[in-house]
Amino acid sequence: MAQAINHDITELGRARILLSGGTTPAPVYQALAELDVHWDRVEVSLADERWLSPQDRDSNAWLVRENLLTRAEGAHFDPLVRIGKPLPECVYTANLQAQHSQAPSLVALGMGNDGHTASLFPGSRDLQRALESTLPYAALDATGCPGANQWPLRITLTPRGLGQCRQRLLLLRGKQKLQVLRQALDSNDPQQYPILNAINLDGARLRVHWAD
């Protein structure tokens, strides 16, 4: 990750990275913050977010701030949810920001036991619309989707947004996640296993980093 960031800083003067929440990436972000990176030239944003205040401890913004930004001095953070703004306005702002920023150096993704990545949940009423979107971000209602838990309203990267990232990383931990990934590859059904929408994109291949 640091190599991709430093490459774009050298070549373009700045770098932009998109990060995910969850328990798996937290130690990765802590380690990344300690590496030799000109953080004052890095913009950090998110692959997806729950419809929560960025100050809420259950938000992805809080996790990234706590594990990376408190250590990566000078990095600029651009959360997806704006306090006091309705969800459609937050999605509009996220798309506007993405369209006026350089392409992300990388996106760090996770995957749930249901095969979702970012907030592309199988069974969501909005999944097909998000998969077909021509914009990098979309709103998604995951009501009834077990993987969304008690936070069904989301902002998520779409396949269009994933495809704009120069590098795509998938961080997995545990044998169950590895088994789900294998099931997804065997099924070749991107509706049942939305992780396939990150795998089957043109451009740079999805790089999988797995730990037992």
Tab-separated table of C-alpha atoms in Angstrom, residues 30-126:
chain	number	residue	atom	x	y	z
A	30	GLN	CA	-1.867	1.052	12.084
A	31	ALA	CA	1.180	-0.455	10.386
A	32	LEU	CA	0.707	1.702	7.279
A	33	ALA	CA	0.707	4.868	9.380
A	34	GLU	CA	4.199	4.059	10.649
A	35	LEU	CA	5.745	3.719	7.180
A	36	ASP	CA	7.684	6.386	5.306
A	37	VAL	CA	4.893	8.252	3.519
A	38	HIS	CA	4.453	11.992	2.943
A	39	TRP	CA	1.026	11.987	4.538
A	40	ASP	CA	0.536	15.690	3.953
A	41	ARG	CA	0.217	14.804	0.253
A	42	VAL	CA	-2.362	12.067	0.770
A	43	GLU	CA	-6.142	12.333	0.638
A	44	VAL	CA	-7.952	9.550	2.483
A	45	SER	CA	-11.571	8.654	1.839
A	46	LEU	CA	-13.772	5.571	2.134
A	47	ALA	CA	-14.951	2.700	-0.027
A	48	ASP	CA	-18.287	2.735	1.777
A	49	GLU	CA	-19.973	3.999	4.888
A	50	ARG	CA	-22.885	3.274	7.174
A	51	TRP	CA	-25.490	6.013	7.495
A	52	LEU	CA	-23.982	7.179	10.774
A	53	SER	CA	-22.262	10.285	12.006
A	54	PRO	CA	-18.527	10.114	11.210
A	55	GLN	CA	-18.017	10.578	14.960
A	56	ASP	CA	-19.945	7.374	15.754
A	57	ARG	CA	-17.701	4.536	16.925
A	58	ASP	CA	-19.547	2.132	14.605
A	59	SER	CA	-18.760	4.200	11.504
A	60	ASN	CA	-15.981	3.383	9.078
A	61	ALA	CA	-14.825	6.981	9.403
A	62	TRP	CA	-14.187	6.485	13.115
A	63	LEU	CA	-12.215	3.272	12.488
A	64	VAL	CA	-10.001	4.913	9.861
A	65	ARG	CA	-9.483	7.987	11.990
A	66	GLU	CA	-8.616	5.936	15.072
A	67	ASN	CA	-6.238	3.485	13.377
A	68	LEU	CA	-4.621	5.585	10.643
A	69	LEU	CA	-5.243	9.295	10.844
A	70	THR	CA	-4.245	9.730	14.488
A	71	ARG	CA	-0.800	8.489	13.442
A	72	ALA	CA	-0.533	9.649	9.807
A	73	GLU	CA	0.105	13.289	10.562
A	74	GLY	CA	-0.984	15.702	7.857
A	75	ALA	CA	-3.238	13.381	5.852
A	76	HIS	CA	-6.467	14.962	4.643
A	77	PHE	CA	-9.621	12.973	5.425
A	78	ASP	CA	-12.771	13.253	3.349
A	79	PRO	CA	-15.611	11.261	5.004
A	80	LEU	CA	-18.621	10.177	2.972
A	81	VAL	CA	-21.293	11.128	5.509
A	82	ARG	CA	-21.729	14.796	6.374
A	83	ILE	CA	-23.349	15.633	9.692
A	84	GLY	CA	-26.827	17.059	9.193
A	85	LYS	CA	-26.982	16.239	5.474
A	86	PRO	CA	-29.523	13.788	3.992
A	87	LEU	CA	-28.235	10.599	2.401
A	88	PRO	CA	-28.889	11.655	-1.242
A	89	GLU	CA	-26.948	14.874	-0.688
A	90	CYS	CA	-24.020	12.940	0.799
A	91	VAL	CA	-23.973	10.637	-2.235
A	92	TYR	CA	-24.085	13.642	-4.565
A	93	THR	CA	-21.173	15.262	-2.720
A	94	ALA	CA	-19.162	12.022	-2.780
A	95	ASN	CA	-19.620	11.717	-6.536
A	96	LEU	CA	-18.762	15.359	-7.101
A	97	GLN	CA	-15.606	15.004	-5.015
A	98	ALA	CA	-14.589	11.844	-6.866
A	99	GLN	CA	-15.119	13.447	-10.257
A	100	HIS	CA	-12.914	16.409	-9.353
A	101	SER	CA	-10.137	14.381	-7.721
A	102	GLN	CA	-7.393	12.301	-9.255
A	103	ALA	CA	-8.032	8.598	-9.665
A	104	PRO	CA	-7.495	6.682	-6.421
A	105	SER	CA	-4.061	5.145	-6.037
A	106	LEU	CA	-5.694	2.162	-4.366
A	107	VAL	CA	-8.799	0.864	-2.691
A	108	ALA	CA	-8.559	-1.528	0.252
A	109	LEU	CA	-11.594	-3.805	0.379
A	110	GLY	CA	-12.899	-6.416	2.751
A	111	MET	CA	-15.459	-9.158	2.219
A	112	GLY	CA	-18.264	-10.432	4.420
A	113	ASN	CA	-19.263	-14.027	4.988
A	114	ASP	CA	-22.172	-13.359	2.618
A	115	GLY	CA	-19.806	-12.401	-0.205
A	116	HIS	CA	-20.453	-8.651	-0.042
A	117	THR	CA	-17.721	-6.095	-0.553
A	118	ALA	CA	-17.899	-2.373	0.188
A	119	SER	CA	-21.667	-2.112	0.834
A	120	LEU	CA	-22.756	-4.151	-2.179
A	121	PHE	CA	-24.965	-6.636	-0.325
A	122	PRO	CA	-26.509	-9.697	-1.973
A	123	GLY	CA	-30.282	-9.496	-1.833
A	124	SER	CA	-30.423	-5.710	-1.490
A	125	ARG	CA	-33.293	-4.045	-3.309
A	126	ASP	CA	-30.784	-1.506	-4.645
